[in-house]
Each structure stands twice: as C-alpha cells, then as structure tokens.
JSON list of C-alpha atoms in Angstrom, two decimals:
[
{"chain": "O", "resi": 1, "resn": "ILE", "atom": "CA", "xyz": [-39.75, -29.45, 69.74]},
{"chain": "O", "resi": 2, "resn": "ALA", "atom": "CA", "xyz": [-39.71, -32.08, 67.02]},
{"chain": "O", "resi": 3, "resn": "TYR", "atom": "CA", "xyz": [-40.17, -29.38, 64.32]},
{"chain": "O", "resi": 4, "resn": "TYR", "atom": "CA", "xyz": [-37.37, -27.31, 65.88]},
{"chain": "O", "resi": 5, "resn": "GLN", "atom": "CA", "xyz": [-35.07, -30.31, 65.80]},
{"chain": "O", "resi": 6, "resn": "GLU", "atom": "CA", "xyz": [-36.03, -31.01, 62.19]},
{"chain": "O", "resi": 7, "resn": "LEU", "atom": "CA", "xyz": [-35.15, -27.45, 61.14]},
{"chain": "O", "resi": 8, "resn": "GLU", "atom": "CA", "xyz": [-31.95, -27.53, 63.16]},
{"chain": "O", "resi": 9, "resn": "GLY", "atom": "CA", "xyz": [-30.93, -30.70, 61.38]},
{"chain": "O", "resi": 10, "resn": "MET", "atom": "CA", "xyz": [-31.64, -29.10, 57.98]},
{"chain": "O", "resi": 11, "resn": "LEU", "atom": "CA", "xyz": [-29.85, -25.83, 58.67]},
{"chain": "O", "resi": 12, "resn": "GLY", "atom": "CA", "xyz": [-27.13, -26.99, 61.01]},
{"chain": "O", "resi": 13, "resn": "THR", "atom": "CA", "xyz": [-26.12, -25.18, 64.14]},
{"chain": "O", "resi": 14, "resn": "ASP", "atom": "CA", "xyz": [-25.67, -21.42, 63.96]},
{"chain": "O", "resi": 15, "resn": "ASN", "atom": "CA", "xyz": [-22.37, -21.70, 65.77]},
{"chain": "O", "resi": 16, "resn": "SER", "atom": "CA", "xyz": [-20.48, -22.58, 62.58]},
{"chain": "O", "resi": 17, "resn": "LEU", "atom": "CA", "xyz": [-22.30, -20.20, 60.21]},
{"chain": "O", "resi": 18, "resn": "GLU", "atom": "CA", "xyz": [-19.97, -17.22, 60.67]},
{"chain": "O", "resi": 19, "resn": "GLN", "atom": "CA", "xyz": [-16.91, -19.40, 60.34]},
{"chain": "O", "resi": 20, "resn": "ARG", "atom": "CA", "xyz": [-18.23, -20.89, 57.10]},
{"chain": "O", "resi": 21, "resn": "ILE", "atom": "CA", "xyz": [-18.97, -17.42, 55.71]},
{"chain": "O", "resi": 22, "resn": "GLU", "atom": "CA", "xyz": [-15.45, -16.24, 56.52]},
{"chain": "O", "resi": 23, "resn": "ARG", "atom": "CA", "xyz": [-13.98, -19.38, 54.98]},
{"chain": "O", "resi": 24, "resn": "LYS", "atom": "CA", "xyz": [-15.93, -18.85, 51.75]},
{"chain": "O", "resi": 25, "resn": "LYS", "atom": "CA", "xyz": [-14.84, -15.20, 51.65]},
{"chain": "O", "resi": 26, "resn": "ALA", "atom": "CA", "xyz": [-11.22, -16.28, 51.97]},
{"chain": "O", "resi": 27, "resn": "GLU", "atom": "CA", "xyz": [-11.69, -18.83, 49.19]},
{"chain": "O", "resi": 28, "resn": "ALA", "atom": "CA", "xyz": [-13.27, -16.20, 46.96]},
{"chain": "O", "resi": 29, "resn": "MET", "atom": "CA", "xyz": [-10.41, -13.75, 47.54]},
{"chain": "O", "resi": 30, "resn": "LYS", "atom": "CA", "xyz": [-7.87, -16.47, 46.81]},
{"chain": "O", "resi": 31, "resn": "ALA", "atom": "CA", "xyz": [-9.66, -17.34, 43.56]},
{"chain": "O", "resi": 32, "resn": "LYS", "atom": "CA", "xyz": [-9.78, -13.65, 42.58]},
{"chain": "O", "resi": 33, "resn": "ARG", "atom": "CA", "xyz": [-6.06, -13.18, 43.21]},
{"chain": "O", "resi": 34, "resn": "PHE", "atom": "CA", "xyz": [-5.34, -16.29, 41.13]},
{"chain": "O", "resi": 35, "resn": "ALA", "atom": "CA", "xyz": [-7.56, -15.05, 38.27]},
{"chain": "O", "resi": 36, "resn": "LEU", "atom": "CA", "xyz": [-6.00, -11.57, 38.34]},
{"chain": "O", "resi": 37, "resn": "GLN", "atom": "CA", "xyz": [-2.52, -13.09, 38.17]},
{"chain": "O", "resi": 38, "resn": "LYS", "atom": "CA", "xyz": [-3.59, -15.15, 35.15]},
{"chain": "O", "resi": 39, "resn": "GLY", "atom": "CA", "xyz": [-4.98, -11.94, 33.64]},
{"chain": "O", "resi": 40, "resn": "LYS", "atom": "CA", "xyz": [-1.61, -10.24, 34.12]},
{"chain": "O", "resi": 41, "resn": "ASP", "atom": "CA", "xyz": [0.19, -13.24, 32.57]},
{"chain": "O", "resi": 42, "resn": "LEU", "atom": "CA", "xyz": [-2.18, -13.10, 29.60]},
{"chain": "O", "resi": 43, "resn": "SER", "atom": "CA", "xyz": [-1.57, -9.36, 29.25]},
{"chain": "O", "resi": 44, "resn": "GLU", "atom": "CA", "xyz": [2.20, -9.91, 29.04]},
{"chain": "O", "resi": 45, "resn": "ILE", "atom": "CA", "xyz": [1.72, -12.59, 26.37]},
{"chain": "O", "resi": 46, "resn": "ARG", "atom": "CA", "xyz": [-0.52, -10.24, 24.38]},
{"chain": "O", "resi": 47, "resn": "LYS", "atom": "CA", "xyz": [1.99, -7.41, 24.58]},
{"chain": "O", "resi": 48, "resn": "GLY", "atom": "CA", "xyz": [4.72, -9.69, 23.31]},
{"chain": "O", "resi": 49, "resn": "LEU", "atom": "CA", "xyz": [2.59, -10.86, 20.38]},
{"chain": "O", "resi": 50, "resn": "ALA", "atom": "CA", "xyz": [1.48, -7.28, 19.69]},
{"chain": "O", "resi": 51, "resn": "LYS", "atom": "CA", "xyz": [5.03, -6.31, 18.73]},
{"chain": "O", "resi": 52, "resn": "THR", "atom": "CA", "xyz": [5.14, -9.06, 16.11]},
{"chain": "O", "resi": 53, "resn": "ILE", "atom": "CA", "xyz": [1.69, -8.13, 14.77]},
{"chain": "O", "resi": 54, "resn": "GLU", "atom": "CA", "xyz": [2.63, -4.43, 14.60]},
{"chain": "O", "resi": 55, "resn": "SER", "atom": "CA", "xyz": [5.75, -5.27, 12.60]},
{"chain": "O", "resi": 56, "resn": "GLU", "atom": "CA", "xyz": [3.84, -7.49, 10.15]},
{"chain": "O", "resi": 57, "resn": "ILE", "atom": "CA", "xyz": [1.00, -4.99, 9.70]},
{"chain": "O", "resi": 58, "resn": "LYS", "atom": "CA", "xyz": [3.47, -2.20, 8.94]},
{"chain": "O", "resi": 59, "resn": "ALA", "atom": "CA", "xyz": [5.27, -4.43, 6.42]},
{"chain": "O", "resi": 60, "resn": "ASN", "atom": "CA", "xyz": [1.97, -5.31, 4.73]},
{"chain": "O", "resi": 61, "resn": "LEU", "atom": "CA", "xyz": [0.94, -1.65, 4.59]},
{"chain": "O", "resi": 62, "resn": "ARG", "atom": "CA", "xyz": [4.26, -0.78, 2.93]},
{"chain": "O", "resi": 63, "resn": "ASP", "atom": "CA", "xyz": [3.71, -3.59, 0.42]},
{"chain": "O", "resi": 64, "resn": "LEU", "atom": "CA", "xyz": [0.32, -2.04, -0.30]},
{"chain": "O", "resi": 65, "resn": "LEU", "atom": "CA", "xyz": [1.90, 1.41, -0.82]},
{"chain": "O", "resi": 66, "resn": "LEU", "atom": "CA", "xyz": [0.27, 2.87, 2.28]},
{"chain": "O", "resi": 67, "resn": "GLU", "atom": "CA", "xyz": [2.73, 4.74, 4.49]},
{"chain": "O", "resi": 68, "resn": "ALA", "atom": "CA", "xyz": [1.23, 4.73, 7.96]},
{"chain": "O", "resi": 69, "resn": "ASN", "atom": "CA", "xyz": [2.18, 4.41, 11.59]},
{"chain": "O", "resi": 70, "resn": "PHE", "atom": "CA", "xyz": [0.45, 1.56, 13.40]},
{"chain": "O", "resi": 71, "resn": "THR", "atom": "CA", "xyz": [0.48, 0.39, 16.99]},
{"chain": "O", "resi": 72, "resn": "ILE", "atom": "CA", "xyz": [-1.60, -1.76, 19.32]},
{"chain": "O", "resi": 73, "resn": "GLY", "atom": "CA", "xyz": [-2.63, 0.18, 22.41]},
{"chain": "O", "resi": 74, "resn": "PHE", "atom": "CA", "xyz": [-3.27, -1.40, 25.80]},
{"chain": "O", "resi": 75, "resn": "SER", "atom": "CA", "xyz": [-5.27, 0.14, 28.64]},
{"chain": "O", "resi": 76, "resn": "PRO", "atom": "CA", "xyz": [-4.91, -2.42, 31.41]},
{"chain": "O", "resi": 77, "resn": "ASN", "atom": "CA", "xyz": [-6.75, -2.27, 34.72]},
{"chain": "O", "resi": 78, "resn": "PRO", "atom": "CA", "xyz": [-4.83, -4.71, 36.92]},
{"chain": "O", "resi": 79, "resn": "GLU", "atom": "CA", "xyz": [-7.59, -4.77, 39.57]},
{"chain": "O", "resi": 80, "resn": "GLU", "atom": "CA", "xyz": [-10.52, -5.44, 37.21]},
{"chain": "O", "resi": 81, "resn": "LEU", "atom": "CA", "xyz": [-11.03, -8.75, 35.46]},
{"chain": "O", "resi": 82, "resn": "GLY", "atom": "CA", "xyz": [-13.42, -9.07, 32.53]},
{"chain": "O", "resi": 83, "resn": "GLU", "atom": "CA", "xyz": [-14.33, -11.86, 30.14]},
{"chain": "O", "resi": 84, "resn": "SER", "atom": "CA", "xyz": [-11.21, -11.21, 28.05]},
{"chain": "O", "resi": 85, "resn": "GLY", "atom": "CA", "xyz": [-8.80, -10.47, 30.89]},
{"chain": "O", "resi": 86, "resn": "ILE", "atom": "CA", "xyz": [-7.57, -7.19, 32.34]},
{"chain": "O", "resi": 87, "resn": "ASP", "atom": "CA", "xyz": [-6.83, -5.47, 29.02]},
{"chain": "O", "resi": 88, "resn": "SER", "atom": "CA", "xyz": [-8.73, -3.03, 26.90]},
{"chain": "O", "resi": 89, "resn": "VAL", "atom": "CA", "xyz": [-7.05, -3.28, 23.49]},
{"chain": "O", "resi": 90, "resn": "ASP", "atom": "CA", "xyz": [-7.30, -0.86, 20.57]},
{"chain": "O", "resi": 91, "resn": "PHE", "atom": "CA", "xyz": [-5.67, -0.63, 17.14]},
{"chain": "O", "resi": 92, "resn": "LEU", "atom": "CA", "xyz": [-4.20, 2.84, 16.57]},
{"chain": "O", "resi": 93, "resn": "ILE", "atom": "CA", "xyz": [-3.17, 4.21, 13.18]},
{"chain": "O", "resi": 94, "resn": "GLU", "atom": "CA", "xyz": [-1.80, 7.42, 11.68]},
{"chain": "O", "resi": 95, "resn": "THR", "atom": "CA", "xyz": [-2.30, 7.51, 7.91]},
{"chain": "O", "resi": 96, "resn": "ASN", "atom": "CA", "xyz": [-1.26, 11.15, 7.55]},
{"chain": "O", "resi": 97, "resn": "ILE", "atom": "CA", "xyz": [1.99, 11.97, 9.33]},
{"chain": "O", "resi": 98, "resn": "GLY", "atom": "CA", "xyz": [1.52, 14.72, 11.89]},
{"chain": "O", "resi": 99, "resn": "GLU", "atom": "CA", "xyz": [-2.15, 14.06, 12.62]},
{"chain": "O", "resi": 100, "resn": "GLY", "atom": "CA", "xyz": [-1.41, 11.76, 15.56]},
{"chain": "O", "resi": 101, "resn": "MET", "atom": "CA", "xyz": [-2.44, 8.20, 16.35]},
{"chain": "O", "resi": 102, "resn": "LYS", "atom": "CA", "xyz": [-6.19, 7.58, 16.32]},
{"chain": "O", "resi": 103, "resn": "SER", "atom": "CA", "xyz": [-8.42, 4.56, 16.84]},
{"chain": "O", "resi": 104, "resn": "LEU", "atom": "CA", "xyz": [-8.63, 2.51, 13.65]},
{"chain": "O", "resi": 105, "resn": "SER", "atom": "CA", "xyz": [-12.34, 1.84, 14.19]},
{"chain": "O", "resi": 106, "resn": "LYS", "atom": "CA", "xyz": [-13.09, 5.57, 14.08]},
{"chain": "O", "resi": 107, "resn": "THR", "atom": "CA", "xyz": [-10.65, 6.91, 11.50]},
{"chain": "O", "resi": 108, "resn": "ILE", "atom": "CA", "xyz": [-10.41, 4.42, 8.61]},
{"chain": "O", "resi": 109, "resn": "PRO", "atom": "CA", "xyz": [-9.71, 6.58, 5.53]},
{"chain": "O", "resi": 110, "resn": "GLY", "atom": "CA", "xyz": [-11.95, 5.94, 2.52]},
{"chain": "O", "resi": 111, "resn": "GLY", "atom": "CA", "xyz": [-9.13, 5.36, 0.04]},
{"chain": "O", "resi": 112, "resn": "GLY", "atom": "CA", "xyz": [-7.06, 3.27, 2.43]},
{"chain": "O", "resi": 113, "resn": "ALA", "atom": "CA", "xyz": [-9.79, 1.14, 4.00]},
{"chain": "O", "resi": 114, "resn": "SER", "atom": "CA", "xyz": [-9.40, -1.69, 1.49]},
{"chain": "O", "resi": 115, "resn": "ARG", "atom": "CA", "xyz": [-5.65, -1.86, 1.86]},
{"chain": "O", "resi": 116, "resn": "ILE", "atom": "CA", "xyz": [-5.75, -1.68, 5.66]},
{"chain": "O", "resi": 117, "resn": "MET", "atom": "CA", "xyz": [-8.29, -4.50, 5.76]},
{"chain": "O", "resi": 118, "resn": "LEU", "atom": "CA", "xyz": [-6.14, -6.57, 3.41]},
{"chain": "O", "resi": 119, "resn": "ALA", "atom": "CA", "xyz": [-3.07, -5.96, 5.58]},
{"chain": "O", "resi": 120, "resn": "PHE", "atom": "CA", "xyz": [-4.94, -7.46, 8.54]},
{"chain": "O", "resi": 121, "resn": "LYS", "atom": "CA", "xyz": [-6.44, -10.32, 6.54]},
{"chain": "O", "resi": 122, "resn": "ALA", "atom": "CA", "xyz": [-3.02, -11.38, 5.27]},
{"chain": "O", "resi": 123, "resn": "ILE", "atom": "CA", "xyz": [-1.90, -11.94, 8.87]},
{"chain": "O", "resi": 124, "resn": "PHE", "atom": "CA", "xyz": [-5.03, -13.56, 10.27]},
{"chain": "O", "resi": 125, "resn": "VAL", "atom": "CA", "xyz": [-5.41, -15.96, 7.35]},
{"chain": "O", "resi": 126, "resn": "LYS", "atom": "CA", "xyz": [-1.92, -17.26, 8.02]},
{"chain": "O", "resi": 127, "resn": "ALA", "atom": "CA", "xyz": [-2.30, -17.35, 11.81]},
{"chain": "O", "resi": 128, "resn": "ASN", "atom": "CA", "xyz": [-5.67, -19.15, 11.73]},
{"chain": "O", "resi": 129, "resn": "ARG", "atom": "CA", "xyz": [-4.66, -21.48, 8.89]},
{"chain": "O", "resi": 130, "resn": "ILE", "atom": "CA", "xyz": [-7.84, -20.69, 6.97]},
{"chain": "O", "resi": 131, "resn": "GLU", "atom": "CA", "xyz": [-8.23, -23.00, 3.98]},
{"chain": "O", "resi": 132, "resn": "THR", "atom": "CA", "xyz": [-10.39, -20.68, 1.85]},
{"chain": "O", "resi": 133, "resn": "ILE", "atom": "CA", "xyz": [-10.94, -16.93, 2.03]},
{"chain": "O", "resi": 134, "resn": "ILE", "atom": "CA", "xyz": [-13.41, -14.84, 0.01]},
{"chain": "O", "resi": 135, "resn": "PHE", "atom": "CA", "xyz": [-12.63, -11.21, -0.84]},
{"chain": "O", "resi": 136, "resn": "ASP", "atom": "CA", "xyz": [-15.82, -9.48, -1.98]},
{"chain": "O", "resi": 137, "resn": "GLU", "atom": "CA", "xyz": [-14.57, -6.33, -3.73]},
{"chain": "O", "resi": 138, "resn": "ILE", "atom": "CA", "xyz": [-11.90, -5.69, -1.11]},
{"chain": "O", "resi": 139, "resn": "ASP", "atom": "CA", "xyz": [-10.23, -3.55, -3.78]},
{"chain": "O", "resi": 140, "resn": "THR", "atom": "CA", "xyz": [-13.04, -0.95, -3.78]},
{"chain": "O", "resi": 141, "resn": "GLY", "atom": "CA", "xyz": [-11.88, 2.68, -3.99]},
{"chain": "O", "resi": 142, "resn": "ILE", "atom": "CA", "xyz": [-8.39, 2.06, -5.38]},
{"chain": "O", "resi": 143, "resn": "SER", "atom": "CA", "xyz": [-6.78, 2.18, -8.81]},
{"chain": "O", "resi": 144, "resn": "GLY", "atom": "CA", "xyz": [-3.44, 2.49, -10.59]},
{"chain": "O", "resi": 145, "resn": "VAL", "atom": "CA", "xyz": [-0.31, 1.43, -8.72]},
{"chain": "O", "resi": 146, "resn": "ALA", "atom": "CA", "xyz": [-2.28, 0.88, -5.50]},
{"chain": "O", "resi": 147, "resn": "ALA", "atom": "CA", "xyz": [-4.51, -1.61, -7.33]},
{"chain": "O", "resi": 148, "resn": "MET", "atom": "CA", "xyz": [-1.43, -3.46, -8.59]},
{"chain": "O", "resi": 149, "resn": "ALA", "atom": "CA", "xyz": [-0.03, -3.60, -5.06]},
{"chain": "O", "resi": 150, "resn": "VAL", "atom": "CA", "xyz": [-3.32, -5.05, -3.78]},
{"chain": "O", "resi": 151, "resn": "ALA", "atom": "CA", "xyz": [-3.33, -7.61, -6.61]},
{"chain": "O", "resi": 152, "resn": "LYS", "atom": "CA", "xyz": [0.18, -8.74, -5.68]},
{"chain": "O", "resi": 153, "resn": "LYS", "atom": "CA", "xyz": [-0.75, -9.06, -1.99]},
{"chain": "O", "resi": 154, "resn": "ILE", "atom": "CA", "xyz": [-3.85, -11.13, -2.81]},
{"chain": "O", "resi": 155, "resn": "SER", "atom": "CA", "xyz": [-1.70, -13.31, -5.04]},
{"chain": "O", "resi": 156, "resn": "GLU", "atom": "CA", "xyz": [0.80, -13.70, -2.19]},
{"chain": "O", "resi": 157, "resn": "ILE", "atom": "CA", "xyz": [-1.99, -14.87, 0.15]},
{"chain": "O", "resi": 158, "resn": "SER", "atom": "CA", "xyz": [-3.04, -17.44, -2.44]},
{"chain": "O", "resi": 159, "resn": "PHE", "atom": "CA", "xyz": [0.33, -19.21, -2.13]},
{"chain": "O", "resi": 160, "resn": "SER", "atom": "CA", "xyz": [-0.88, -20.79, 1.13]},
{"chain": "O", "resi": 161, "resn": "THR", "atom": "CA", "xyz": [-4.67, -20.35, 1.05]},
{"chain": "O", "resi": 162, "resn": "GLN", "atom": "CA", "xyz": [-7.33, -20.72, -1.61]},
{"chain": "O", "resi": 163, "resn": "VAL", "atom": "CA", "xyz": [-8.58, -17.23, -2.49]},
{"chain": "O", "resi": 164, "resn": "ILE", "atom": "CA", "xyz": [-11.88, -16.41, -4.17]},
{"chain": "O", "resi": 165, "resn": "CYS", "atom": "CA", "xyz": [-11.91, -12.74, -5.15]},
{"chain": "O", "resi": 166, "resn": "ILE", "atom": "CA", "xyz": [-14.84, -10.82, -6.63]},
{"chain": "O", "resi": 167, "resn": "THR", "atom": "CA", "xyz": [-13.41, -7.82, -8.44]},
{"chain": "O", "resi": 168, "resn": "HIS", "atom": "CA", "xyz": [-13.93, -5.14, -11.08]},
{"chain": "O", "resi": 169, "resn": "LEU", "atom": "CA", "xyz": [-10.23, -4.27, -11.24]},
{"chain": "O", "resi": 170, "resn": "PRO", "atom": "CA", "xyz": [-8.22, -5.56, -14.20]},
{"chain": "O", "resi": 171, "resn": "GLN", "atom": "CA", "xyz": [-5.05, -5.58, -12.11]},
{"chain": "O", "resi": 172, "resn": "VAL", "atom": "CA", "xyz": [-6.57, -8.03, -9.63]},
{"chain": "O", "resi": 173, "resn": "ALA", "atom": "CA", "xyz": [-8.35, -10.15, -12.24]},
{"chain": "O", "resi": 174, "resn": "SER", "atom": "CA", "xyz": [-5.17, -10.56, -14.27]},
{"chain": "O", "resi": 175, "resn": "PHE", "atom": "CA", "xyz": [-3.40, -12.36, -11.40]},
{"chain": "O", "resi": 176, "resn": "SER", "atom": "CA", "xyz": [-5.95, -15.17, -11.11]},
{"chain": "O", "resi": 177, "resn": "ASP", "atom": "CA", "xyz": [-5.24, -18.80, -11.90]},
{"chain": "O", "resi": 178, "resn": "GLN", "atom": "CA", "xyz": [-8.88, -19.40, -12.80]},
{"chain": "O", "resi": 179, "resn": "SER", "atom": "CA", "xyz": [-11.55, -16.85, -13.71]},
{"chain": "O", "resi": 180, "resn": "VAL", "atom": "CA", "xyz": [-15.33, -16.92, -13.81]},
{"chain": "O", "resi": 181, "resn": "LEU", "atom": "CA", "xyz": [-17.36, -14.20, -15.52]},
{"chain": "O", "resi": 182, "resn": "ILE", "atom": "CA", "xyz": [-20.59, -13.21, -13.71]},
{"chain": "O", "resi": 183, "resn": "GLN", "atom": "CA", "xyz": [-23.22, -11.17, -15.54]},
{"chain": "O", "resi": 184, "resn": "LYS", "atom": "CA", "xyz": [-26.75, -10.07, -14.73]},
{"chain": "O", "resi": 185, "resn": "LYS", "atom": "CA", "xyz": [-29.27, -10.28, -17.54]},
{"chain": "O", "resi": 186, "resn": "VAL", "atom": "CA", "xyz": [-32.96, -9.37, -17.78]},
{"chain": "O", "resi": 187, "resn": "ALA", "atom": "CA", "xyz": [-35.31, -11.63, -19.72]},
{"chain": "O", "resi": 188, "resn": "LYS", "atom": "CA", "xyz": [-39.12, -11.63, -19.72]},
{"chain": "O", "resi": 189, "resn": "GLY", "atom": "CA", "xyz": [-39.25, -9.19, -16.84]},
{"chain": "O", "resi": 190, "resn": "ARG", "atom": "CA", "xyz": [-36.93, -11.22, -14.61]},
{"chain": "O", "resi": 191, "resn": "THR", "atom": "CA", "xyz": [-33.29, -10.77, -13.63]},
{"chain": "O", "resi": 192, "resn": "TYR", "atom": "CA", "xyz": [-30.97, -13.73, -14.09]},
{"chain": "O", "resi": 193, "resn": "VAL", "atom": "CA", "xyz": [-27.32, -14.33, -13.24]},
{"chain": "O", "resi": 194, "resn": "GLU", "atom": "CA", "xyz": [-25.17, -15.94, -15.90]},
{"chain": "O", "resi": 195, "resn": "ILE", "atom": "CA", "xyz": [-21.86, -17.56, -14.90]},
{"chain": "O", "resi": 196, "resn": "GLU", "atom": "CA", "xyz": [-19.17, -18.60, -17.35]},
{"chain": "O", "resi": 197, "resn": "GLU", "atom": "CA", "xyz": [-15.79, -20.20, -16.68]},
{"chain": "O", "resi": 198, "resn": "LEU", "atom": "CA", "xyz": [-13.23, -18.42, -18.84]},
{"chain": "O", "resi": 199, "resn": "SER", "atom": "CA", "xyz": [-10.49, -19.79, -21.03]},
{"chain": "O", "resi": 200, "resn": "LEU", "atom": "CA", "xyz": [-7.19, -17.89, -21.09]},
{"chain": "O", "resi": 201, "resn": "GLU", "atom": "CA", "xyz": [-8.14, -16.19, -24.36]},
{"chain": "O", "resi": 202, "resn": "LYS", "atom": "CA", "xyz": [-11.57, -15.20, -23.03]},
{"chain": "O", "resi": 203, "resn": "LYS", "atom": "CA", "xyz": [-10.03, -14.01, -19.76]},
{"chain": "O", "resi": 204, "resn": "ILE", "atom": "CA", "xyz": [-7.66, -11.68, -21.64]},
{"chain": "O", "resi": 205, "resn": "GLU", "atom": "CA", "xyz": [-10.64, -10.29, -23.51]},
{"chain": "O", "resi": 206, "resn": "GLU", "atom": "CA", "xyz": [-12.64, -9.69, -20.32]},
{"chain": "O", "resi": 207, "resn": "VAL", "atom": "CA", "xyz": [-9.70, -8.04, -18.57]},
{"chain": "O", "resi": 208, "resn": "ALA", "atom": "CA", "xyz": [-9.40, -5.76, -21.60]},
{"chain": "O", "resi": 209, "resn": "HIS", "atom": "CA", "xyz": [-13.09, -4.88, -21.18]},
{"chain": "O", "resi": 210, "resn": "LEU", "atom": "CA", "xyz": [-12.44, -3.99, -17.54]},
{"chain": "O", "resi": 211, "resn": "ILE", "atom": "CA", "xyz": [-9.56, -1.73, -18.60]},
{"chain": "O", "resi": 212, "resn": "SER", "atom": "CA", "xyz": [-11.70, 0.01, -21.24]},
{"chain": "O", "resi": 213, "resn": "ARG", "atom": "CA", "xyz": [-14.66, 0.41, -18.84]},
{"chain": "O", "resi": 214, "resn": "SER", "atom": "CA", "xyz": [-16.98, -0.21, -21.78]},
{"chain": "O", "resi": 215, "resn": "GLU", "atom": "CA", "xyz": [-20.45, 1.10, -20.99]},
{"chain": "O", "resi": 216, "resn": "GLU", "atom": "CA", "xyz": [-22.18, -1.81, -22.67]},
{"chain": "O", "resi": 217, "resn": "HIS", "atom": "CA", "xyz": [-20.07, -4.29, -20.73]},
{"chain": "O", "resi": 218, "resn": "THR", "atom": "CA", "xyz": [-20.79, -4.23, -17.00]},
{"chain": "O", "resi": 219, "resn": "SER", "atom": "CA", "xyz": [-19.65, -7.67, -15.94]},
{"chain": "O", "resi": 220, "resn": "GLU", "atom": "CA", "xyz": [-17.55, -8.61, -12.96]},
{"chain": "O", "resi": 221, "resn": "LEU", "atom": "CA", "xyz": [-14.89, -11.25, -12.66]},
{"chain": "O", "resi": 222, "resn": "GLN", "atom": "CA", "xyz": [-14.64, -13.78, -9.92]},
{"chain": "O", "resi": 223, "resn": "SER", "atom": "CA", "xyz": [-11.05, -14.89, -9.71]},
{"chain": "O", "resi": 224, "resn": "HIS", "atom": "CA", "xyz": [-9.63, -17.99, -8.08]}
]
C-alpha cells in the first residue's frame, strides 16, 4: 500500500491525465496556427521584396549587356511550415528569348555565368553592407564590350565597398585604383609567388601585356 501511494504521488491521479493530454493538444494546435500565420506574413514580405530584387537584377543584367528575363518564383504550401517558413523559393531566368523560364541553378549559361553572378553580388553587397569583397576571376569567359561592362560594374561596386579583384582582363585591371602584379616563378626546383605593387607607369605596361597576351608574360593582376 505504501509503494502504491508513493507511485500515485509521483504520477498523480489518472483522473486528470486525459484532460491534460487534451489541453496540451489544444496548446500545440494554437501554437501551430500562430506559426503558420507568421509563415504567411513572412511570405508576403518576401514577395514584396522579390519585386524590388527582380527589378534591380534586371537593371544590373542590362548594365552588363545581358538581355534576360528574370523572376523569383514562389511555391508556397500554406499548411506546411519548415525552417525557413512556408515558401519554396527559386530564381528563374531566360537568357535566350523563347526558351522559357528555367531554374537559375540548373541553366546558368557558360558565357553569362560571370555576369549573372556579378549582378547578384552587386545587390547583396549593398544590402548586407559588406566592407570588403573579393572577386576571384569573376570575369572568366568574357571579353570585348562585355568585359568593359563588367569592369564598369565592379568599379561601381567599389564606390561603396572595398573591392579586391583578381583578373586577367585588361579592361578590368585598367579601372583599378591600386594594382598588384602576381607572378609564379620556379627556382631550384621550387615554385615561388612574387608580388609587386605597381606604379602607374608599370601598371600601364602590365595592362598592355594583358592586351597583347604575350606568351612569355603570364602574370595576373590583383586590382584594388
């Protein structure tokens, strides 16, 4: 009897167990409804911001001489709540008119990948107030007028953020405020990296080398 009373004291009377279960179920449902409503509120905020982002991305793509349609797609499930809310979000792009909108993650064109990435970076750098950004050959796969457009966009970003850009393109290198020449050299069976800060005169000379694509000169410029 004493053991029974001890267990009863630990567990409580069974009379209230069902009521407590029902009460907890009601609390859980109330919390779920509250969370789902917050998810819907978040979805509306995202959709509003998406319009601004779409507009800025399209403007950046035009600046980079890439005519493309771009939109942010939402696939909401108002009854399912995940870690990031009720939305499944995808970036959709059409780089060749008539081909239809496709997921950016699956259809990035080789020649346009650098410019598309730069179009996004230009927005996120500003939004996140990043103090320094490093572009490691973000200009790969482009040349001519497209390279000049990329150079101008990188320069535009540098108005508000410090930009360090590793490049082989003369168009990009020519826009830098400061330039550093990086060269690999082999001596006594070992490879070494040599770094030289360039004067204006030396910078002009190195940019000329990049234009000529001299076989004996395979350096790269790091521009600031």
